[in-house]
Amino acid sequence: NATGKPHRRQARRHVMLGHMNKSVVAAAAPLAFLVAAPAAHAESRSWAAVKRTITPGAEIVVSVDLVQLRKTAAYRVAMQQVLAKQADVKGGLDLVKATCGIDVPMAITDITAVVGKIRGHQAPLIVLGLDGVDDAGLQRCLQQVAAKKGNPSAKITATRKGKVTSYTLTGEAKQLHLAWLAPGVLAFTDDPNDRGRLDKVLVGKAPRGELAKMVNGLSTSAAVWFAVLRREQVPEAGTMR
């Protein structure tokens, strides 16, 4: 389309989740600067919500308590460096904060990622613990951002079936599929338009086999912990298991 309108509509539909997704990456990136992380007082909300529904075939589980990490000087410095290099991310986060009153990096209290495979391809499930953001607040923000981006008549409708809530913006065929696993705990995949993908990665039980042994041997109340089941070659870092 020469007018570019479909592209603008697509941007409006994904702007909130897109900036949240980028914020997750920005928040996690400073971990590379941390040599040691302080211990947390309890399991993160994201891990507590997802730990009994780990997808069969999961190979990687990572959990990060950002409330604890934000107390470290190294994390704060690293976050500033990341955002300084990512002008589009900072601009998007500023838009959401100005429009909705949500400071996305501060609203994310913790992150748990579970990575398995679907049809031979990696299928990550990202679970966020959120402070001050719920389903109603997310819908309001999506609508406010759409209005700010030039669609003042936009209406968001939400339909829940099972664990998954599907969000539709007026005039859009595609839906946004997210799952509220507990109050203030939001889950999504790398393709939020694919309902079936989210359904598949939410079907599971507590970790079993070797992954269970690895997780059970860890302090899951630590600020950062991970279990990697498969062998993966890490450039310049040897082999990690």
PDB file of N, CA and C in Angstrom, residues 9-107:
ATOM      1  N   ARG A   9      -0.986   1.205  11.298  1.00  0.00           N
ATOM      2  CA  ARG A   9      -1.935   0.486  12.148  1.00  0.00           C
ATOM      3  C   ARG A   9      -1.234  -0.629  12.895  1.00  0.00           C
ATOM      4  N   GLN A  10      -0.349  -1.330  12.193  1.00  0.00           N
ATOM      5  CA  GLN A  10       0.387  -2.409  12.848  1.00  0.00           C
ATOM      6  C   GLN A  10       1.247  -1.859  13.974  1.00  0.00           C
ATOM      7  N   ALA A  11       1.876  -0.704  13.753  1.00  0.00           N
ATOM      8  CA  ALA A  11       2.701  -0.097  14.800  1.00  0.00           C
ATOM      9  C   ALA A  11       1.849   0.266  16.005  1.00  0.00           C
ATOM     10  N   ARG A  12       0.639   0.803  15.760  1.00  0.00           N
ATOM     11  CA  ARG A  12      -0.224   1.154  16.881  1.00  0.00           C
ATOM     12  C   ARG A  12      -0.602  -0.071  17.680  1.00  0.00           C
ATOM     13  N   ARG A  13      -0.899  -1.169  16.978  1.00  0.00           N
ATOM     14  CA  ARG A  13      -1.372  -2.371  17.657  1.00  0.00           C
ATOM     15  C   ARG A  13      -0.300  -2.951  18.558  1.00  0.00           C
ATOM     16  N   HIS A  14       0.957  -2.869  18.157  1.00  0.00           N
ATOM     17  CA  HIS A  14       2.018  -3.540  18.898  1.00  0.00           C
ATOM     18  C   HIS A  14       2.845  -2.599  19.764  1.00  0.00           C
ATOM     19  N   VAL A  15       2.543  -1.300  19.761  1.00  0.00           N
ATOM     20  CA  VAL A  15       3.474  -0.365  20.383  1.00  0.00           C
ATOM     21  C   VAL A  15       3.698  -0.658  21.855  1.00  0.00           C
ATOM     22  N   MET A  16       2.611  -0.956  22.621  1.00  0.00           N
ATOM     23  CA  MET A  16       2.781  -1.181  24.056  1.00  0.00           C
ATOM     24  C   MET A  16       3.595  -2.437  24.319  1.00  0.00           C
ATOM     25  N   LEU A  17       3.206  -3.564  23.690  1.00  0.00           N
ATOM     26  CA  LEU A  17       3.951  -4.799  23.912  1.00  0.00           C
ATOM     27  C   LEU A  17       5.347  -4.692  23.330  1.00  0.00           C
ATOM     28  N   GLY A  18       5.481  -4.005  22.199  1.00  0.00           N
ATOM     29  CA  GLY A  18       6.792  -3.865  21.594  1.00  0.00           C
ATOM     30  C   GLY A  18       7.758  -3.147  22.521  1.00  0.00           C
ATOM     31  N   HIS A  19       7.304  -2.075  23.126  1.00  0.00           N
ATOM     32  CA  HIS A  19       8.188  -1.350  24.037  1.00  0.00           C
ATOM     33  C   HIS A  19       8.429  -2.156  25.303  1.00  0.00           C
ATOM     34  N   MET A  20       7.422  -2.924  25.745  1.00  0.00           N
ATOM     35  CA  MET A  20       7.631  -3.783  26.907  1.00  0.00           C
ATOM     36  C   MET A  20       8.665  -4.854  26.577  1.00  0.00           C
ATOM     37  N   ASN A  21       8.557  -5.426  25.370  1.00  0.00           N
ATOM     38  CA  ASN A  21       9.503  -6.459  24.944  1.00  0.00           C
ATOM     39  C   ASN A  21      10.916  -5.887  24.880  1.00  0.00           C
ATOM     40  N   LYS A  22      11.067  -4.713  24.282  1.00  0.00           N
ATOM     41  CA  LYS A  22      12.381  -4.087  24.196  1.00  0.00           C
ATOM     42  C   LYS A  22      12.899  -3.734  25.590  1.00  0.00           C
ATOM     43  N   SER A  23      11.970  -3.361  26.482  1.00  0.00           N
ATOM     44  CA  SER A  23      12.393  -3.037  27.836  1.00  0.00           C
ATOM     45  C   SER A  23      12.925  -4.264  28.554  1.00  0.00           C
ATOM     46  N   VAL A  24      12.328  -5.428  28.268  1.00  0.00           N
ATOM     47  CA  VAL A  24      12.825  -6.676  28.850  1.00  0.00           C
ATOM     48  C   VAL A  24      14.270  -6.899  28.428  1.00  0.00           C
ATOM     49  N   VAL A  25      14.531  -6.713  27.130  1.00  0.00           N
ATOM     50  CA  VAL A  25      15.896  -6.894  26.620  1.00  0.00           C
ATOM     51  C   VAL A  25      16.838  -5.880  27.258  1.00  0.00           C
ATOM     52  N   ALA A  26      16.389  -4.638  27.326  1.00  0.00           N
ATOM     53  CA  ALA A  26      17.232  -3.598  27.918  1.00  0.00           C
ATOM     54  C   ALA A  26      17.507  -3.880  29.386  1.00  0.00           C
ATOM     55  N   ALA A  27      16.495  -4.386  30.084  1.00  0.00           N
ATOM     56  CA  ALA A  27      16.667  -4.671  31.509  1.00  0.00           C
ATOM     57  C   ALA A  27      17.605  -5.841  31.739  1.00  0.00           C
ATOM     58  N   ALA A  28      17.570  -6.814  30.838  1.00  0.00           N
ATOM     59  CA  ALA A  28      18.392  -8.010  31.016  1.00  0.00           C
ATOM     60  C   ALA A  28      19.831  -7.791  30.566  1.00  0.00           C
ATOM     61  N   ALA A  29      20.045  -6.908  29.615  1.00  0.00           N
ATOM     62  CA  ALA A  29      21.386  -6.702  29.070  1.00  0.00           C
ATOM     63  C   ALA A  29      22.436  -6.365  30.120  1.00  0.00           C
ATOM     64  N   PRO A  30      22.123  -5.530  31.127  1.00  0.00           N
ATOM     65  CA  PRO A  30      23.154  -5.199  32.113  1.00  0.00           C
ATOM     66  C   PRO A  30      23.633  -6.377  32.940  1.00  0.00           C
ATOM     67  N   LEU A  31      22.970  -7.525  32.868  1.00  0.00           N
ATOM     68  CA  LEU A  31      23.428  -8.689  33.626  1.00  0.00           C
ATOM     69  C   LEU A  31      24.853  -9.058  33.240  1.00  0.00           C
ATOM     70  N   ALA A  32      25.243  -8.735  32.015  1.00  0.00           N
ATOM     71  CA  ALA A  32      26.593  -9.067  31.571  1.00  0.00           C
ATOM     72  C   ALA A  32      27.652  -8.312  32.362  1.00  0.00           C
ATOM     73  N   PHE A  33      27.241  -7.225  33.015  1.00  0.00           N
ATOM     74  CA  PHE A  33      28.191  -6.415  33.759  1.00  0.00           C
ATOM     75  C   PHE A  33      28.315  -6.859  35.213  1.00  0.00           C
ATOM     76  N   LEU A  34      27.430  -7.775  35.639  1.00  0.00           N
ATOM     77  CA  LEU A  34      27.382  -8.141  37.047  1.00  0.00           C
ATOM     78  C   LEU A  34      28.202  -9.387  37.312  1.00  0.00           C
ATOM     79  N   VAL A  35      29.103  -9.318  38.257  1.00  0.00           N
ATOM     80  CA  VAL A  35      29.897 -10.479  38.631  1.00  0.00           C
ATOM     81  C   VAL A  35      29.136 -11.337  39.622  1.00  0.00           C
ATOM     82  N   ALA A  36      28.459 -10.707  40.566  1.00  0.00           N
ATOM     83  CA  ALA A  36      27.670 -11.435  41.553  1.00  0.00           C
ATOM     84  C   ALA A  36      26.407 -10.653  41.809  1.00  0.00           C
ATOM     85  N   ALA A  37      25.327 -11.383  42.125  1.00  0.00           N
ATOM     86  CA  ALA A  37      24.041 -10.740  42.360  1.00  0.00           C
ATOM     87  C   ALA A  37      23.615 -10.976  43.802  1.00  0.00           C
ATOM     88  N   PRO A  38      22.972  -9.991  44.441  1.00  0.00           N
ATOM     89  CA  PRO A  38      22.524 -10.173  45.809  1.00  0.00           C
ATOM     90  C   PRO A  38      21.373 -11.161  45.880  1.00  0.00           C
ATOM     91  N   ALA A  39      21.199 -11.792  47.011  1.00  0.00           N
ATOM     92  CA  ALA A  39      20.119 -12.769  47.180  1.00  0.00           C
ATOM     93  C   ALA A  39      18.799 -12.059  47.406  1.00  0.00           C
ATOM     94  N   ALA A  40      17.726 -12.619  46.859  1.00  0.00           N
ATOM     95  CA  ALA A  40      16.389 -12.090  47.101  1.00  0.00           C
ATOM     96  C   ALA A  40      15.795 -12.781  48.318  1.00  0.00           C
ATOM     97  N   HIS A  41      14.651 -12.266  48.783  1.00  0.00           N
ATOM     98  CA  HIS A  41      14.038 -12.824  49.983  1.00  0.00           C
ATOM     99  C   HIS A  41      13.030 -13.923  49.668  1.00  0.00           C
ATOM    100  N   ALA A  42      12.544 -13.973  48.454  1.00  0.00           N
ATOM    101  CA  ALA A  42      11.547 -14.977  48.083  1.00  0.00           C
ATOM    102  C   ALA A  42      11.627 -15.207  46.586  1.00  0.00           C
ATOM    103  N   GLU A  43      10.983 -16.294  46.139  1.00  0.00           N
ATOM    104  CA  GLU A  43      10.927 -16.540  44.696  1.00  0.00           C
ATOM    105  C   GLU A  43      10.224 -15.391  43.993  1.00  0.00           C
ATOM    106  N   SER A  44      10.639 -15.130  42.774  1.00  0.00           N
ATOM    107  CA  SER A  44       9.983 -14.078  41.996  1.00  0.00           C
ATOM    108  C   SER A  44       8.552 -14.496  41.673  1.00  0.00           C
ATOM    109  N   ARG A  45       7.699 -13.514  41.458  1.00  0.00           N
ATOM    110  CA  ARG A  45       6.295 -13.799  41.125  1.00  0.00           C
ATOM    111  C   ARG A  45       6.180 -14.505  39.781  1.00  0.00           C
ATOM    112  N   SER A  46       7.055 -14.129  38.840  1.00  0.00           N
ATOM    113  CA  SER A  46       6.980 -14.759  37.516  1.00  0.00           C
ATOM    114  C   SER A  46       7.312 -16.244  37.603  1.00  0.00           C
ATOM    115  N   TRP A  47       8.353 -16.616  38.361  1.00  0.00           N
ATOM    116  CA  TRP A  47       8.699 -18.026  38.507  1.00  0.00           C
ATOM    117  C   TRP A  47       7.621 -18.768  39.301  1.00  0.00           C
ATOM    118  N   ALA A  48       7.113 -18.161  40.353  1.00  0.00           N
ATOM    119  CA  ALA A  48       6.068 -18.800  41.149  1.00  0.00           C
ATOM    120  C   ALA A  48       4.827 -19.099  40.297  1.00  0.00           C
ATOM    121  N   ALA A  49       4.529 -18.206  39.335  1.00  0.00           N
ATOM    122  CA  ALA A  49       3.337 -18.376  38.509  1.00  0.00           C
ATOM    123  C   ALA A  49       3.505 -19.418  37.419  1.00  0.00           C
ATOM    124  N   VAL A  50       4.754 -19.620  36.940  1.00  0.00           N
ATOM    125  CA  VAL A  50       4.958 -20.487  35.777  1.00  0.00           C
ATOM    126  C   VAL A  50       5.582 -21.835  36.130  1.00  0.00           C
ATOM    127  N   LYS A  51       6.098 -22.008  37.319  1.00  0.00           N
ATOM    128  CA  LYS A  51       6.928 -23.179  37.629  1.00  0.00           C
ATOM    129  C   LYS A  51       6.180 -24.507  37.582  1.00  0.00           C
ATOM    130  N   ARG A  52       4.873 -24.495  37.652  1.00  0.00           N
ATOM    131  CA  ARG A  52       4.108 -25.742  37.559  1.00  0.00           C
ATOM    132  C   ARG A  52       3.497 -25.958  36.178  1.00  0.00           C
ATOM    133  N   THR A  53       3.881 -25.099  35.227  1.00  0.00           N
ATOM    134  CA  THR A  53       3.395 -25.257  33.845  1.00  0.00           C
ATOM    135  C   THR A  53       4.557 -25.142  32.867  1.00  0.00           C
ATOM    136  N   ILE A  54       5.683 -25.752  33.206  1.00  0.00           N
ATOM    137  CA  ILE A  54       6.849 -25.705  32.325  1.00  0.00           C
ATOM    138  C   ILE A  54       6.590 -26.592  31.110  1.00  0.00           C
ATOM    139  N   THR A  55       6.746 -26.021  29.927  1.00  0.00           N
ATOM    140  CA  THR A  55       6.445 -26.735  28.696  1.00  0.00           C
ATOM    141  C   THR A  55       7.310 -27.992  28.540  1.00  0.00           C
ATOM    142  N   PRO A  56       6.727 -29.105  28.085  1.00  0.00           N
ATOM    143  CA  PRO A  56       7.523 -30.314  27.850  1.00  0.00           C
ATOM    144  C   PRO A  56       8.663 -30.015  26.876  1.00  0.00           C
ATOM    145  N   GLY A  57       9.821 -30.545  27.153  1.00  0.00           N
ATOM    146  CA  GLY A  57      10.960 -30.306  26.280  1.00  0.00           C
ATOM    147  C   GLY A  57      11.681 -29.002  26.558  1.00  0.00           C
ATOM    148  N   ALA A  58      11.329 -28.331  27.649  1.00  0.00           N
ATOM    149  CA  ALA A  58      12.035 -27.084  27.991  1.00  0.00           C
ATOM    150  C   ALA A  58      13.516 -27.375  28.213  1.00  0.00           C
ATOM    151  N   GLU A  59      14.362 -26.501  27.681  1.00  0.00           N
ATOM    152  CA  GLU A  59      15.809 -26.690  27.769  1.00  0.00           C
ATOM    153  C   GLU A  59      16.494 -25.616  28.596  1.00  0.00           C
ATOM    154  N   ILE A  60      15.872 -24.446  28.675  1.00  0.00           N
ATOM    155  CA  ILE A  60      16.485 -23.315  29.363  1.00  0.00           C
ATOM    156  C   ILE A  60      15.439 -22.650  30.252  1.00  0.00           C
ATOM    157  N   VAL A  61      15.819 -22.383  31.485  1.00  0.00           N
ATOM    158  CA  VAL A  61      14.996 -21.577  32.389  1.00  0.00           C
ATOM    159  C   VAL A  61      15.907 -20.521  33.007  1.00  0.00           C
ATOM    160  N   VAL A  62      15.484 -19.267  32.913  1.00  0.00           N
ATOM    161  CA  VAL A  62      16.248 -18.154  33.489  1.00  0.00           C
ATOM    162  C   VAL A  62      15.280 -17.287  34.276  1.00  0.00           C
ATOM    163  N   SER A  63      15.679 -16.885  35.478  1.00  0.00           N
ATOM    164  CA  SER A  63      14.823 -16.014  36.275  1.00  0.00           C
ATOM    165  C   SER A  63      15.666 -14.889  36.859  1.00  0.00           C
ATOM    166  N   VAL A  64      15.144 -13.672  36.776  1.00  0.00           N
ATOM    167  CA  VAL A  64      15.868 -12.471  37.203  1.00  0.00           C
ATOM    168  C   VAL A  64      14.957 -11.613  38.069  1.00  0.00           C
ATOM    169  N   ASP A  65      15.423 -11.271  39.260  1.00  0.00           N
ATOM    170  CA  ASP A  65      14.690 -10.384  40.162  1.00  0.00           C
ATOM    171  C   ASP A  65      15.251  -8.977  39.980  1.00  0.00           C
ATOM    172  N   LEU A  66      14.539  -8.145  39.241  1.00  0.00           N
ATOM    173  CA  LEU A  66      15.043  -6.811  38.926  1.00  0.00           C
ATOM    174  C   LEU A  66      14.984  -5.877  40.120  1.00  0.00           C
ATOM    175  N   VAL A  67      14.084  -6.127  41.065  1.00  0.00           N
ATOM    176  CA  VAL A  67      14.021  -5.285  42.263  1.00  0.00           C
ATOM    177  C   VAL A  67      15.348  -5.346  43.006  1.00  0.00           C
ATOM    178  N   GLN A  68      15.910  -6.557  43.099  1.00  0.00           N
ATOM    179  CA  GLN A  68      17.200  -6.718  43.768  1.00  0.00           C
ATOM    180  C   GLN A  68      18.339  -6.124  42.941  1.00  0.00           C
ATOM    181  N   LEU A  69      18.326  -6.380  41.642  1.00  0.00           N
ATOM    182  CA  LEU A  69      19.421  -5.906  40.797  1.00  0.00           C
ATOM    183  C   LEU A  69      19.458  -4.391  40.689  1.00  0.00           C
ATOM    184  N   ARG A  70      18.305  -3.762  40.740  1.00  0.00           N
ATOM    185  CA  ARG A  70      18.272  -2.300  40.622  1.00  0.00           C
ATOM    186  C   ARG A  70      18.981  -1.609  41.787  1.00  0.00           C
ATOM    187  N   LYS A  71      19.234  -2.348  42.853  1.00  0.00           N
ATOM    188  CA  LYS A  71      19.933  -1.774  44.008  1.00  0.00           C
ATOM    189  C   LYS A  71      21.436  -1.682  43.778  1.00  0.00           C
ATOM    190  N   THR A  72      21.932  -2.352  42.747  1.00  0.00           N
ATOM    191  CA  THR A  72      23.378  -2.366  42.509  1.00  0.00           C
ATOM    192  C   THR A  72      23.783  -1.222  41.588  1.00  0.00           C
ATOM    193  N   ALA A  73      24.933  -0.625  41.882  1.00  0.00           N
ATOM    194  CA  ALA A  73      25.429   0.472  41.061  1.00  0.00           C
ATOM    195  C   ALA A  73      25.755   0.002  39.651  1.00  0.00           C
ATOM    196  N   ALA A  74      26.283  -1.213  39.532  1.00  0.00           N
ATOM    197  CA  ALA A  74      26.650  -1.745  38.218  1.00  0.00           C
ATOM    198  C   ALA A  74      25.438  -1.836  37.304  1.00  0.00           C
ATOM    199  N   TYR A  75      24.315  -2.254  37.846  1.00  0.00           N
ATOM    200  CA  TYR A  75      23.094  -2.383  37.040  1.00  0.00           C
ATOM    201  C   TYR A  75      22.621  -1.010  36.569  1.00  0.00           C
ATOM    202  N   ARG A  76      22.615  -0.036  37.468  1.00  0.00           N
ATOM    203  CA  ARG A  76      22.144   1.299  37.110  1.00  0.00           C
ATOM    204  C   ARG A  76      23.015   1.921  36.018  1.00  0.00           C
ATOM    205  N   VAL A  77      24.310   1.768  36.160  1.00  0.00           N
ATOM    206  CA  VAL A  77      25.227   2.307  35.148  1.00  0.00           C
ATOM    207  C   VAL A  77      25.015   1.617  33.803  1.00  0.00           C
ATOM    208  N   ALA A  78      24.881   0.294  33.849  1.00  0.00           N
ATOM    209  CA  ALA A  78      24.705  -0.473  32.614  1.00  0.00           C
ATOM    210  C   ALA A  78      23.392  -0.116  31.923  1.00  0.00           C
ATOM    211  N   MET A  79      22.318   0.078  32.696  1.00  0.00           N
ATOM    212  CA  MET A  79      21.035   0.462  32.106  1.00  0.00           C
ATOM    213  C   MET A  79      21.148   1.800  31.391  1.00  0.00           C
ATOM    214  N   GLN A  80      21.844   2.746  32.011  1.00  0.00           N
ATOM    215  CA  GLN A  80      22.039   4.060  31.388  1.00  0.00           C
ATOM    216  C   GLN A  80      22.786   3.922  30.065  1.00  0.00           C
ATOM    217  N   GLN A  81      23.787   3.042  30.040  1.00  0.00           N
ATOM    218  CA  GLN A  81      24.566   2.835  28.822  1.00  0.00           C
ATOM    219  C   GLN A  81      23.716   2.195  27.728  1.00  0.00           C
ATOM    220  N   VAL A  82      22.903   1.219  28.105  1.00  0.00           N
ATOM    221  CA  VAL A  82      22.044   0.535  27.128  1.00  0.00           C
ATOM    222  C   VAL A  82      21.061   1.513  26.507  1.00  0.00           C
ATOM    223  N   LEU A  83      20.366   2.294  27.343  1.00  0.00           N
ATOM    224  CA  LEU A  83      19.361   3.222  26.831  1.00  0.00           C
ATOM    225  C   LEU A  83      19.995   4.347  26.021  1.00  0.00           C
ATOM    226  N   ALA A  84      21.221   4.729  26.373  1.00  0.00           N
ATOM    227  CA  ALA A  84      21.914   5.768  25.615  1.00  0.00           C
ATOM    228  C   ALA A  84      22.200   5.314  24.186  1.00  0.00           C
ATOM    229  N   LYS A  85      22.381   4.013  24.003  1.00  0.00           N
ATOM    230  CA  LYS A  85      22.684   3.470  22.679  1.00  0.00           C
ATOM    231  C   LYS A  85      21.429   3.053  21.914  1.00  0.00           C
ATOM    232  N   GLN A  86      20.275   3.015  22.589  1.00  0.00           N
ATOM    233  CA  GLN A  86      19.028   2.559  21.971  1.00  0.00           C
ATOM    234  C   GLN A  86      18.011   3.686  22.011  1.00  0.00           C
ATOM    235  N   ALA A  87      18.171   4.651  21.129  1.00  0.00           N
ATOM    236  CA  ALA A  87      17.307   5.828  21.133  1.00  0.00           C
ATOM    237  C   ALA A  87      15.851   5.471  20.862  1.00  0.00           C
ATOM    238  N   ASP A  88      15.602   4.471  19.982  1.00  0.00           N
ATOM    239  CA  ASP A  88      14.230   4.100  19.672  1.00  0.00           C
ATOM    240  C   ASP A  88      13.547   3.461  20.881  1.00  0.00           C
ATOM    241  N   VAL A  89      14.305   2.676  21.642  1.00  0.00           N
ATOM    242  CA  VAL A  89      13.747   2.061  22.853  1.00  0.00           C
ATOM    243  C   VAL A  89      13.408   3.153  23.863  1.00  0.00           C
ATOM    244  N   LYS A  90      14.337   4.054  24.091  1.00  0.00           N
ATOM    245  CA  LYS A  90      14.099   5.128  25.047  1.00  0.00           C
ATOM    246  C   LYS A  90      12.908   5.969  24.631  1.00  0.00           C
ATOM    247  N   GLY A  91      12.802   6.263  23.318  1.00  0.00           N
ATOM    248  CA  GLY A  91      11.680   7.052  22.836  1.00  0.00           C
ATOM    249  C   GLY A  91      10.351   6.358  23.058  1.00  0.00           C
ATOM    250  N   GLY A  92      10.320   5.062  22.817  1.00  0.00           N
ATOM    251  CA  GLY A  92       9.088   4.298  23.037  1.00  0.00           C
ATOM    252  C   GLY A  92       8.699   4.242  24.496  1.00  0.00           C
ATOM    253  N   LEU A  93       9.685   4.025  25.365  1.00  0.00           N
ATOM    254  CA  LEU A  93       9.416   3.979  26.801  1.00  0.00           C
ATOM    255  C   LEU A  93       8.935   5.336  27.305  1.00  0.00           C
ATOM    256  N   ASP A  94       9.533   6.402  26.778  1.00  0.00           N
ATOM    257  CA  ASP A  94       9.105   7.748  27.160  1.00  0.00           C
ATOM    258  C   ASP A  94       7.668   8.005  26.712  1.00  0.00           C
ATOM    259  N   LEU A  95       7.294   7.503  25.524  1.00  0.00           N
ATOM    260  CA  LEU A  95       5.927   7.663  25.024  1.00  0.00           C
ATOM    261  C   LEU A  95       4.925   6.984  25.944  1.00  0.00           C
ATOM    262  N   VAL A  96       5.214   5.735  26.319  1.00  0.00           N
ATOM    263  CA  VAL A  96       4.315   4.999  27.203  1.00  0.00           C
ATOM    264  C   VAL A  96       4.207   5.694  28.567  1.00  0.00           C
ATOM    265  N   LYS A  97       5.334   6.191  29.070  1.00  0.00           N
ATOM    266  CA  LYS A  97       5.313   6.856  30.376  1.00  0.00           C
ATOM    267  C   LYS A  97       4.503   8.144  30.322  1.00  0.00           C
ATOM    268  N   ALA A  98       4.710   8.935  29.254  1.00  0.00           N
ATOM    269  CA  ALA A  98       3.997  10.207  29.120  1.00  0.00           C
ATOM    270  C   ALA A  98       2.512  10.002  28.858  1.00  0.00           C
ATOM    271  N   THR A  99       2.179   8.969  28.092  1.00  0.00           N
ATOM    272  CA  THR A  99       0.794   8.738  27.692  1.00  0.00           C
ATOM    273  C   THR A  99      -0.005   7.989  28.751  1.00  0.00           C
ATOM    274  N   CYS A 100       0.617   6.978  29.351  1.00  0.00           N
ATOM    275  CA  CYS A 100      -0.108   6.092  30.256  1.00  0.00           C
ATOM    276  C   CYS A 100       0.297   6.238  31.720  1.00  0.00           C
ATOM    277  N   GLY A 101       1.376   6.966  31.959  1.00  0.00           N
ATOM    278  CA  GLY A 101       1.863   7.079  33.327  1.00  0.00           C
ATOM    279  C   GLY A 101       2.530   5.818  33.824  1.00  0.00           C
ATOM    280  N   ILE A 102       2.999   4.960  32.904  1.00  0.00           N
ATOM    281  CA  ILE A 102       3.653   3.703  33.266  1.00  0.00           C
ATOM    282  C   ILE A 102       5.140   3.796  32.927  1.00  0.00           C
ATOM    283  N   ASP A 103       5.976   3.685  33.942  1.00  0.00           N
ATOM    284  CA  ASP A 103       7.424   3.617  33.744  1.00  0.00           C
ATOM    285  C   ASP A 103       7.760   2.145  33.548  1.00  0.00           C
ATOM    286  N   VAL A 104       7.831   1.690  32.288  1.00  0.00           N
ATOM    287  CA  VAL A 104       7.925   0.265  31.992  1.00  0.00           C
ATOM    288  C   VAL A 104       9.111  -0.415  32.677  1.00  0.00           C
ATOM    289  N   PRO A 105      10.342   0.126  32.588  1.00  0.00           N
ATOM    290  CA  PRO A 105      11.457  -0.565  33.244  1.00  0.00           C
ATOM    291  C   PRO A 105      11.263  -0.737  34.749  1.00  0.00           C
ATOM    292  N   MET A 106      10.639   0.255  35.395  1.00  0.00           N
ATOM    293  CA  MET A 106      10.410   0.164  36.824  1.00  0.00           C
ATOM    294  C   MET A 106       9.195  -0.714  37.148  1.00  0.00           C
ATOM    295  N   ALA A 107       8.250  -0.785  36.220  1.00  0.00           N
ATOM    296  CA  ALA A 107       7.054  -1.603  36.452  1.00  0.00           C
ATOM    297  C   ALA A 107       7.370  -3.093  36.397  1.00  0.00           C
TER     298      ALA A 107
END
